[in-house]
PDB file of C-alpha atoms and ligand atoms in Angstrom:
ATOM      1  CA  UNK A1488       2.548  -2.368 -38.601  1.00 46.00           C
ATOM      2  CA  UNK A1489       2.586  -2.177 -42.392  1.00 50.00           C
ATOM      3  CA  UNK A1490       5.729  -0.027 -42.280  1.00 53.00           C
ATOM      4  CA  UNK A1491       7.446  -2.545 -40.009  1.00 54.00           C
ATOM      5  CA  UNK A1492       6.467  -5.416 -42.355  1.00 54.00           C
ATOM      6  CA  UNK A1493       7.710  -3.457 -45.342  1.00 61.00           C
ATOM      7  CA  UNK A1494      11.060  -2.693 -43.744  1.00 66.00           C
ATOM      8  CA  UNK A1495      11.510  -6.322 -42.675  1.00 63.00           C
ATOM      9  CA  UNK A1496      10.702  -7.431 -46.202  1.00 62.00           C
ATOM     10  CA  UNK A1497      13.227  -4.974 -47.605  1.00 61.00           C
ATOM     11  CA  UNK A1498      15.898  -6.201 -45.207  1.00 65.00           C
ATOM     12  CA  UNK A1499      15.156  -9.747 -46.305  1.00 61.00           C
ATOM     13  CA  UNK A1500      15.415  -8.697 -49.959  1.00 60.00           C
ATOM     14  CA  UNK A1501      18.845  -7.161 -49.307  1.00 62.00           C
ATOM     15  CA  UNK A1502      19.907 -10.339 -47.530  1.00 60.00           C
ATOM     16  CA  UNK A1503      18.837 -12.375 -50.565  1.00 59.00           C
ATOM     17  CA  UNK A1504      20.675 -10.035 -52.930  1.00 60.00           C
ATOM     18  CA  UNK A1505      23.868 -10.558 -50.921  1.00 61.00           C
ATOM     19  CA  UNK A1506      23.419 -14.301 -51.216  1.00 62.00           C
ATOM     20  CA  UNK A1507      23.347 -14.093 -54.988  1.00 68.00           C
ATOM     21  CA  UNK A1508      26.554 -15.272 -56.606  1.00 77.00           C
ATOM     22  CA  UNK A1509      27.011 -13.779 -60.078  1.00 79.00           C
ATOM     23  CA  UNK A1510      29.287 -16.656 -61.133  1.00 84.00           C
ATOM     24  CA  UNK A1511      26.231 -18.902 -60.938  1.00 86.00           C
ATOM     25  CA  UNK A1512      24.420 -16.722 -63.474  1.00 87.00           C
ATOM     26  CA  UNK A1513      25.098 -16.434 -67.218  1.00 90.00           C
ATOM     27  CA  UNK A1514      27.389 -13.750 -68.569  1.00 90.00           C
ATOM     28  CA  UNK A1515      25.311 -11.122 -70.331  1.00 88.00           C
ATOM     29  CA  UNK A1516      27.020 -11.119 -73.710  1.00 89.00           C
ATOM     30  CA  UNK A1517      27.586 -14.628 -75.009  1.00 89.00           C
ATOM     31  CA  UNK A1518      30.089 -14.979 -77.888  1.00 86.00           C
ATOM     32  CA  UNK A1519      28.389 -16.514 -80.907  1.00 87.00           C
ATOM     33  CA  UNK A1520      24.894 -15.899 -79.507  1.00 90.00           C
ATOM     34  CA  UNK A1521      23.918 -12.889 -81.550  1.00 88.00           C
ATOM     35  CA  UNK A1522      20.723 -12.014 -79.656  1.00 88.00           C
ATOM     36  CA  UNK A1523      22.443 -11.390 -76.334  1.00 91.00           C
ATOM     37  CA  UNK A1524      23.612  -7.777 -76.951  1.00 89.00           C
ATOM     38  CA  UNK A1525      20.039  -6.761 -77.748  1.00 90.00           C
ATOM     39  CA  UNK A1526      18.573  -8.573 -74.760  1.00 88.00           C
ATOM     40  CA  UNK A1527      20.922  -7.300 -72.074  1.00 88.00           C
ATOM     41  CA  UNK A1528      21.901  -3.894 -70.707  1.00 87.00           C
ATOM     42  CA  UNK A1529      25.236  -2.555 -71.878  1.00 84.00           C
ATOM     43  CA  UNK A1530      25.813  -0.649 -68.613  1.00 86.00           C
ATOM     44  CA  UNK A1531      26.347  -2.129 -65.129  1.00 83.00           C
ATOM     45  CA  UNK A1532      23.159  -2.761 -63.159  1.00 79.00           C
ATOM     46  CA  UNK A1533      22.071  -0.357 -60.412  1.00 83.00           C
ATOM     47  CA  UNK A1534      20.576  -1.822 -57.254  1.00 79.00           C
ATOM     48  CA  UNK A1535      17.415  -0.058 -56.159  1.00 81.00           C
ATOM     49  CA  UNK A1536      15.007  -0.613 -53.307  1.00 82.00           C
ATOM     50  CA  UNK A1537      12.286  -3.098 -54.118  1.00 82.00           C
ATOM     51  CA  UNK A1538       8.714  -1.947 -53.883  1.00 86.00           C
ATOM     52  CA  UNK A1539       6.123  -3.445 -51.548  1.00 88.00           C
ATOM     53  CA  UNK A1540       4.308  -4.841 -54.571  1.00 86.00           C
ATOM     54  CA  UNK A1541       7.430  -6.665 -55.693  1.00 83.00           C
ATOM     55  CA  UNK A1542       7.963  -8.052 -52.215  1.00 84.00           C
ATOM     56  CA  UNK A1543       4.407  -9.229 -51.632  1.00 88.00           C
ATOM     57  CA  UNK A1544       2.921 -10.004 -55.053  1.00 86.00           C
ATOM     58  CA  UNK A1545       1.719 -11.499 -57.262  1.00 84.00           C
ATOM     59  CA  UNK A1546      -1.199 -12.900 -55.329  1.00 80.00           C
ATOM     60  CA  UNK A1547      -3.236 -15.886 -56.398  1.00 83.00           C
ATOM     61  CA  UNK A1548      -1.816 -16.037 -59.890  1.00 85.00           C
ATOM     62  CA  UNK A1549      -3.133 -19.569 -60.179  1.00 82.00           C
ATOM     63  CA  UNK A1550      -6.632 -18.092 -60.290  1.00 85.00           C
ATOM     64  CA  UNK A1551      -5.762 -15.913 -63.263  1.00 86.00           C
ATOM     65  CA  UNK A1552      -3.557 -18.357 -65.162  1.00 87.00           C
ATOM     66  CA  UNK A1553      -5.383 -21.468 -66.187  1.00 87.00           C
ATOM     67  CA  UNK A1554      -3.595 -24.662 -65.272  1.00 88.00           C
ATOM     68  CA  UNK A1555      -3.201 -26.790 -68.387  1.00 85.00           C
ATOM     69  CA  UNK A1556      -2.673 -30.535 -67.959  1.00 80.00           C
ATOM     70  CA  UNK A1557       0.537 -32.113 -66.794  1.00 91.00           C
ATOM     71  CA  UNK A1558       0.266 -34.810 -69.456  1.00 95.00           C
ATOM     72  CA  UNK A1559       1.237 -33.510 -72.884  1.00 96.00           C
ATOM     73  CA  UNK A1560       2.483 -36.762 -74.402  1.00 96.00           C
ATOM     74  CA  UNK A1561      -0.992 -37.966 -75.397  1.00 95.00           C
ATOM     75  CA  UNK A1562      -2.364 -41.488 -75.442  1.00 93.00           C
ATOM     76  CA  UNK A1563      -2.915 -44.293 -77.934  1.00 93.00           C
ATOM     77  CA  UNK A1564      -3.139 -43.130 -81.524  1.00 94.00           C
ATOM     78  CA  UNK A1565      -2.791 -39.546 -80.334  1.00 96.00           C
ATOM     79  CA  UNK A1566       0.497 -40.251 -78.545  1.00 96.00           C
ATOM     80  CA  UNK A1567       3.347 -37.929 -79.477  1.00 97.00           C
ATOM     81  CA  UNK A1568       6.316 -39.437 -81.280  1.00 97.00           C
ATOM     82  CA  UNK A1569       9.458 -39.751 -79.196  1.00 97.00           C
ATOM     83  CA  UNK A1570      10.832 -41.222 -76.000  1.00 96.00           C
ATOM     84  CA  UNK A1571       8.125 -41.082 -73.365  1.00 96.00           C
ATOM     85  CA  UNK A1572       9.389 -39.174 -70.366  1.00 95.00           C
ATOM     86  CA  UNK A1573       8.144 -38.506 -66.843  1.00 95.00           C
ATOM     87  CA  UNK A1574       9.603 -35.453 -65.094  1.00 97.00           C
ATOM     88  CA  UNK A1575       9.529 -35.216 -61.309  1.00 97.00           C
ATOM     89  CA  UNK A1576      10.478 -31.682 -60.317  1.00 98.00           C
ATOM     90  CA  UNK A1577      10.721 -30.061 -56.910  1.00 98.00           C
ATOM     91  CA  UNK A1578      10.772 -26.303 -56.348  1.00 97.00           C
ATOM     92  CA  UNK A1579      12.494 -25.002 -53.215  1.00 95.00           C
ATOM     93  CA  UNK A1580      13.655 -21.686 -51.802  1.00 90.00           C
ATOM     94  CA  UNK A1581      17.141 -20.644 -50.667  1.00 85.00           C
ATOM     95  CA  UNK A1582      16.710 -22.490 -47.362  1.00 88.00           C
ATOM     96  CA  UNK A1583      15.615 -25.729 -48.989  1.00 92.00           C
ATOM     97  CA  UNK A1584      11.982 -25.224 -48.012  1.00 93.00           C
ATOM     98  CA  UNK A1585       9.451 -26.532 -50.552  1.00 95.00           C
ATOM     99  CA  UNK A1586       7.427 -23.875 -52.358  1.00 93.00           C
ATOM    100  CA  UNK A1587       3.761 -24.817 -52.789  1.00 93.00           C
ATOM    101  CA  UNK A1588       1.438 -22.972 -55.149  1.00 92.00           C
ATOM    102  CA  UNK A1589       4.120 -21.967 -57.677  1.00 94.00           C
ATOM    103  CA  UNK A1590       2.745 -21.498 -61.194  1.00 95.00           C
ATOM    104  CA  UNK A1591       5.132 -23.352 -63.490  1.00 96.00           C
ATOM    105  CA  UNK A1592       5.015 -22.949 -67.244  1.00 96.00           C
ATOM    106  CA  UNK A1593       7.050 -25.239 -69.463  1.00 97.00           C
ATOM    107  CA  UNK A1594       7.684 -25.430 -73.179  1.00 97.00           C
ATOM    108  CA  UNK A1595       9.849 -27.660 -75.299  1.00 98.00           C
ATOM    109  CA  UNK A1596      10.532 -28.873 -78.827  1.00 98.00           C
ATOM    110  CA  UNK A1597       8.985 -32.111 -80.042  1.00 98.00           C
ATOM    111  CA  UNK A1598      10.908 -35.374 -80.331  1.00 98.00           C
ATOM    112  CA  UNK A1599      12.413 -34.215 -83.637  1.00 97.00           C
ATOM    113  CA  UNK A1600      13.538 -30.846 -82.270  1.00 97.00           C
ATOM    114  CA  UNK A1601      10.727 -28.699 -83.692  1.00 97.00           C
ATOM    115  CA  UNK A1602       8.704 -26.042 -81.837  1.00 96.00           C
ATOM    116  CA  UNK A1603       5.169 -25.028 -82.679  1.00 92.00           C
ATOM    117  CA  UNK A1604       6.195 -21.440 -83.285  1.00 89.00           C
ATOM    118  CA  UNK A1605       6.201 -19.212 -86.359  1.00 86.00           C
ATOM    119  CA  UNK A1606       9.908 -18.500 -85.848  1.00 85.00           C
ATOM    120  CA  UNK A1607      10.812 -22.162 -86.080  1.00 86.00           C
ATOM    121  CA  UNK A1608      11.770 -23.192 -89.603  1.00 80.00           C
ATOM    122  CA  UNK A1609      11.037 -26.468 -91.294  1.00 77.00           C
ATOM    123  CA  UNK A1610      14.254 -28.331 -90.483  1.00 87.00           C
ATOM    124  CA  UNK A1611      12.238 -31.007 -88.688  1.00 95.00           C
ATOM    125  CA  UNK A1612       8.630 -32.238 -88.896  1.00 96.00           C
ATOM    126  CA  UNK A1613       5.760 -30.990 -86.778  1.00 95.00           C
ATOM    127  CA  UNK A1614       4.143 -33.706 -84.676  1.00 97.00           C
ATOM    128  CA  UNK A1615       0.357 -33.232 -84.900  1.00 96.00           C
ATOM    129  CA  UNK A1616      -0.017 -34.891 -81.487  1.00 97.00           C
ATOM    130  CA  UNK A1617       2.429 -32.624 -79.701  1.00 97.00           C
ATOM    131  CA  UNK A1618       1.994 -28.939 -78.954  1.00 94.00           C
ATOM    132  CA  UNK A1619       4.799 -28.831 -76.390  1.00 95.00           C
ATOM    133  CA  UNK A1620       3.661 -26.569 -73.546  1.00 96.00           C
ATOM    134  CA  UNK A1621       2.001 -26.936 -70.159  1.00 96.00           C
ATOM    135  CA  UNK A1622       1.139 -24.915 -67.072  1.00 96.00           C
ATOM    136  CA  UNK A1623       1.044 -26.661 -63.695  1.00 96.00           C
ATOM    137  CA  UNK A1624       0.991 -25.815 -60.012  1.00 95.00           C
ATOM    138  CA  UNK A1625       3.370 -27.138 -57.368  1.00 96.00           C
ATOM    139  CA  UNK A1626       1.688 -29.178 -54.632  1.00 96.00           C
ATOM    140  CA  UNK A1627       2.096 -28.826 -50.863  1.00 96.00           C
ATOM    141  CA  UNK A1628       5.555 -30.429 -51.151  1.00 97.00           C
ATOM    142  CA  UNK A1629       6.681 -27.938 -53.832  1.00 97.00           C
ATOM    143  CA  UNK A1630       6.562 -30.738 -56.396  1.00 97.00           C
ATOM    144  CA  UNK A1631       5.027 -31.219 -59.807  1.00 97.00           C
ATOM    145  CA  UNK A1632       5.115 -33.952 -62.429  1.00 96.00           C
ATOM    146  CA  UNK A1633       4.963 -33.804 -66.193  1.00 97.00           C
ATOM    147  CA  UNK A1634       4.400 -36.602 -68.684  1.00 96.00           C
ATOM    148  CA  UNK A1635       5.879 -35.639 -72.020  1.00 97.00           C
ATOM    149  CA  UNK A1636       8.399 -36.850 -74.619  1.00 98.00           C
ATOM    150  CA  UNK A1637      12.088 -36.140 -74.593  1.00 98.00           C
ATOM    151  CA  UNK A1638      12.769 -33.114 -76.826  1.00 98.00           C
ATOM    152  CA  UNK A1639      15.099 -33.413 -79.784  1.00 98.00           C
ATOM    153  CA  UNK A1640      18.145 -31.240 -80.410  1.00 98.00           C
ATOM    154  CA  UNK A1641      17.787 -28.459 -82.978  1.00 96.00           C
ATOM    155  CA  UNK A1642      20.058 -26.194 -85.002  1.00 94.00           C
ATOM    156  CA  UNK A1643      20.086 -22.488 -84.145  1.00 93.00           C
ATOM    157  CA  UNK A1644      19.500 -20.462 -87.349  1.00 88.00           C
ATOM    158  CA  UNK A1645      22.396 -18.371 -88.658  1.00 87.00           C
ATOM    159  CA  UNK A1646      24.683 -19.509 -85.874  1.00 90.00           C
ATOM    160  CA  UNK A1647      27.401 -21.271 -87.814  1.00 90.00           C
ATOM    161  CA  UNK A1648      26.408 -24.793 -86.880  1.00 92.00           C
ATOM    162  CA  UNK A1649      25.365 -24.400 -83.238  1.00 95.00           C
ATOM    163  CA  UNK A1650      22.862 -27.064 -82.187  1.00 97.00           C
ATOM    164  CA  UNK A1651      20.947 -26.701 -78.935  1.00 97.00           C
ATOM    165  CA  UNK A1652      21.055 -29.872 -76.847  1.00 98.00           C
ATOM    166  CA  UNK A1653      17.734 -31.390 -75.745  1.00 98.00           C
ATOM    167  CA  UNK A1654      16.284 -29.084 -73.108  1.00 98.00           C
ATOM    168  CA  UNK A1655      13.035 -28.042 -71.432  1.00 98.00           C
ATOM    169  CA  UNK A1656      12.198 -24.390 -70.703  1.00 98.00           C
ATOM    170  CA  UNK A1657      10.662 -23.477 -67.338  1.00 98.00           C
ATOM    171  CA  UNK A1658       9.109 -20.219 -66.159  1.00 97.00           C
ATOM    172  CA  UNK A1659       8.183 -20.004 -62.472  1.00 96.00           C
ATOM    173  CA  UNK A1660       5.934 -17.537 -60.684  1.00 92.00           C
ATOM    174  CA  UNK A1661       6.351 -17.967 -56.955  1.00 86.00           C
ATOM    175  CA  UNK A1662       4.416 -16.260 -54.185  1.00 81.00           C
ATOM    176  CA  UNK A1663       6.435 -13.067 -54.615  1.00 84.00           C
ATOM    177  CA  UNK A1664       8.253 -11.577 -57.573  1.00 84.00           C
ATOM    178  CA  UNK A1665      11.604 -12.437 -55.948  1.00 81.00           C
ATOM    179  CA  UNK A1666      10.711 -16.049 -56.684  1.00 85.00           C
ATOM    180  CA  UNK A1667      10.383 -15.404 -60.402  1.00 90.00           C
ATOM    181  CA  UNK A1668      12.682 -17.699 -62.363  1.00 94.00           C
ATOM    182  CA  UNK A1669      13.084 -18.429 -66.062  1.00 96.00           C
ATOM    183  CA  UNK A1670      15.475 -21.265 -66.752  1.00 97.00           C
ATOM    184  CA  UNK A1671      16.137 -24.405 -68.752  1.00 98.00           C
ATOM    185  CA  UNK A1672      16.639 -28.039 -67.815  1.00 98.00           C
ATOM    186  CA  UNK A1673      19.143 -30.216 -69.651  1.00 98.00           C
ATOM    187  CA  UNK A1674      19.652 -33.986 -69.862  1.00 98.00           C
ATOM    188  CA  UNK A1675      22.590 -35.975 -68.508  1.00 98.00           C
ATOM    189  CA  UNK A1676      25.110 -37.489 -70.890  1.00 97.00           C
ATOM    190  CA  UNK A1677      24.196 -35.359 -73.895  1.00 98.00           C
ATOM    191  CA  UNK A1678      27.309 -34.603 -75.994  1.00 98.00           C
ATOM    192  CA  UNK A1679      25.824 -31.289 -77.155  1.00 98.00           C
ATOM    193  CA  UNK A1680      25.745 -30.009 -73.548  1.00 98.00           C
ATOM    194  CA  UNK A1681      29.523 -29.440 -73.606  1.00 97.00           C
ATOM    195  CA  UNK A1682      29.324 -27.004 -76.515  1.00 96.00           C
ATOM    196  CA  UNK A1683      26.006 -25.292 -75.861  1.00 97.00           C
ATOM    197  CA  UNK A1684      26.523 -21.531 -75.771  1.00 97.00           C
ATOM    198  CA  UNK A1685      23.592 -20.889 -73.421  1.00 96.00           C
ATOM    199  CA  UNK A1686      24.404 -23.595 -70.859  1.00 97.00           C
ATOM    200  CA  UNK A1687      28.098 -22.704 -70.906  1.00 97.00           C
ATOM    201  CA  UNK A1688      27.408 -18.986 -70.480  1.00 95.00           C
ATOM    202  CA  UNK A1689      27.231 -19.847 -66.757  1.00 95.00           C
ATOM    203  CA  UNK A1690      30.847 -19.587 -65.510  1.00 94.00           C
ATOM    204  CA  UNK A1691      30.476 -21.834 -62.470  1.00 94.00           C
ATOM    205  CA  UNK A1692      30.626 -25.587 -63.233  1.00 96.00           C
ATOM    206  CA  UNK A1693      28.585 -26.570 -60.173  1.00 94.00           C
ATOM    207  CA  UNK A1694      25.859 -24.112 -61.151  1.00 94.00           C
ATOM    208  CA  UNK A1695      25.781 -25.588 -64.663  1.00 96.00           C
ATOM    209  CA  UNK A1696      25.448 -29.041 -63.121  1.00 96.00           C
ATOM    210  CA  UNK A1697      22.361 -27.843 -61.259  1.00 95.00           C
ATOM    211  CA  UNK A1698      20.685 -27.314 -64.631  1.00 97.00           C
ATOM    212  CA  UNK A1699      21.037 -30.987 -65.555  1.00 98.00           C
ATOM    213  CA  UNK A1700      18.310 -33.443 -64.534  1.00 98.00           C
ATOM    214  CA  UNK A1701      19.061 -36.832 -63.003  1.00 97.00           C
ATOM    215  CA  UNK A1702      17.967 -40.021 -64.701  1.00 95.00           C
ATOM    216  CA  UNK A1703      16.231 -42.305 -62.251  1.00 93.00           C
ATOM    217  CA  UNK A1704      17.664 -45.850 -62.530  1.00 84.00           C
ATOM    218  CA  UNK A1705      15.179 -48.009 -64.436  1.00 72.00           C
ATOM    219  CA  UNK A1706      15.144 -50.722 -61.768  1.00 66.00           C
ATOM    220  CA  UNK A1707      11.786 -50.794 -60.010  1.00 58.00           C
ATOM    221  CA  UNK A1708      10.000 -48.613 -62.552  1.00 59.00           C
ATOM    222  CA  UNK A1709       7.329 -49.678 -64.977  1.00 68.00           C
ATOM    223  CA  UNK A1710       9.777 -49.116 -67.804  1.00 75.00           C
ATOM    224  CA  UNK A1711       7.162 -47.398 -69.942  1.00 86.00           C
ATOM    225  CA  UNK A1712       8.801 -43.992 -69.610  1.00 92.00           C
ATOM    226  CA  UNK A1713      12.198 -42.516 -68.923  1.00 94.00           C
ATOM    227  CA  UNK A1714      12.046 -40.899 -65.499  1.00 94.00           C
ATOM    228  CA  UNK A1715      14.042 -37.790 -64.660  1.00 97.00           C
ATOM    229  CA  UNK A1716      14.239 -35.925 -61.371  1.00 97.00           C
ATOM    230  CA  UNK A1717      15.102 -32.270 -61.153  1.00 98.00           C
ATOM    231  CA  UNK A1718      15.243 -29.542 -58.554  1.00 97.00           C
ATOM    232  CA  UNK A1719      14.667 -25.837 -59.083  1.00 97.00           C
ATOM    233  CA  UNK A1720      15.979 -23.399 -56.481  1.00 94.00           C
ATOM    234  CA  UNK A1721      14.381 -20.005 -57.013  1.00 91.00           C
ATOM    235  CA  UNK A1722      16.650 -17.768 -54.920  1.00 82.00           C
ATOM    236  CA  UNK A1723      19.933 -17.488 -53.077  1.00 77.00           C
ATOM    237  CA  UNK A1724      23.438 -18.794 -53.638  1.00 76.00           C
ATOM    238  CA  UNK A1725      22.178 -22.115 -55.029  1.00 82.00           C
ATOM    239  CA  UNK A1726      19.564 -20.563 -57.281  1.00 85.00           C
ATOM    240  CA  UNK A1727      19.126 -22.200 -60.649  1.00 90.00           C
ATOM    241  CA  UNK A1728      20.943 -20.117 -63.264  1.00 90.00           C
ATOM    242  CA  UNK A1729      18.583 -17.968 -65.301  1.00 90.00           C
ATOM    243  CA  UNK A1730      18.411 -19.174 -68.892  1.00 88.00           C
ATOM    244  CA  UNK A1731      16.531 -17.385 -71.686  1.00 84.00           C
TER     245      UNK A1731
HETATM  246 FE1  FE2 B 180      14.615 -24.008 -76.658  1.00 75.43          FE
END
């Protein structure tokens, strides 16, 4: 029985690999992005059979990774500086089915474009009320919400004037390792999107568009926060492009 399950899982993995369209994924070496040669293999990839562990794990990650509040904007005097923002995100698989129980980690710069990280320099101020990271779980509809502030743009050190557009980083752990996704979400109408070396490392324009959230029209909302909707597809031809 186990052997039959394993072989069915492997067949499914091969099916998923065939669905993958490399044009929807970033090129490995990005001109002007000096870290890419060190982060990517120089030789072509070799496809190997996936192991049973990769096809069935990780199990119950949510028990081992503590879920840390979906509200990182703070309240009152402890409210982070910036444009208050509500993110409504849905996680689905290659067939459009919602994925419940996905552990989602997010991190972002503060409203001035500064991370809480030793590698970030002092080009912009730290916001004492904003750490900029969260870990949440998708619900039975594959959805999660985050209350945060819109991140600022920031200059990339030693890059000759490259500024990253506002963006939010996401790392997803689905039910199996094939659902692992690390990506970024961008904002509509940002002029820096057109020149961002990471976003534009994805050759396919439609795939790049899938990385951009949609602003919900303000009509009918409380107006206290910008509301953005976004969808993350973890596998298949419509998978969200991987972004470092
Ligand atoms: Fe970033």
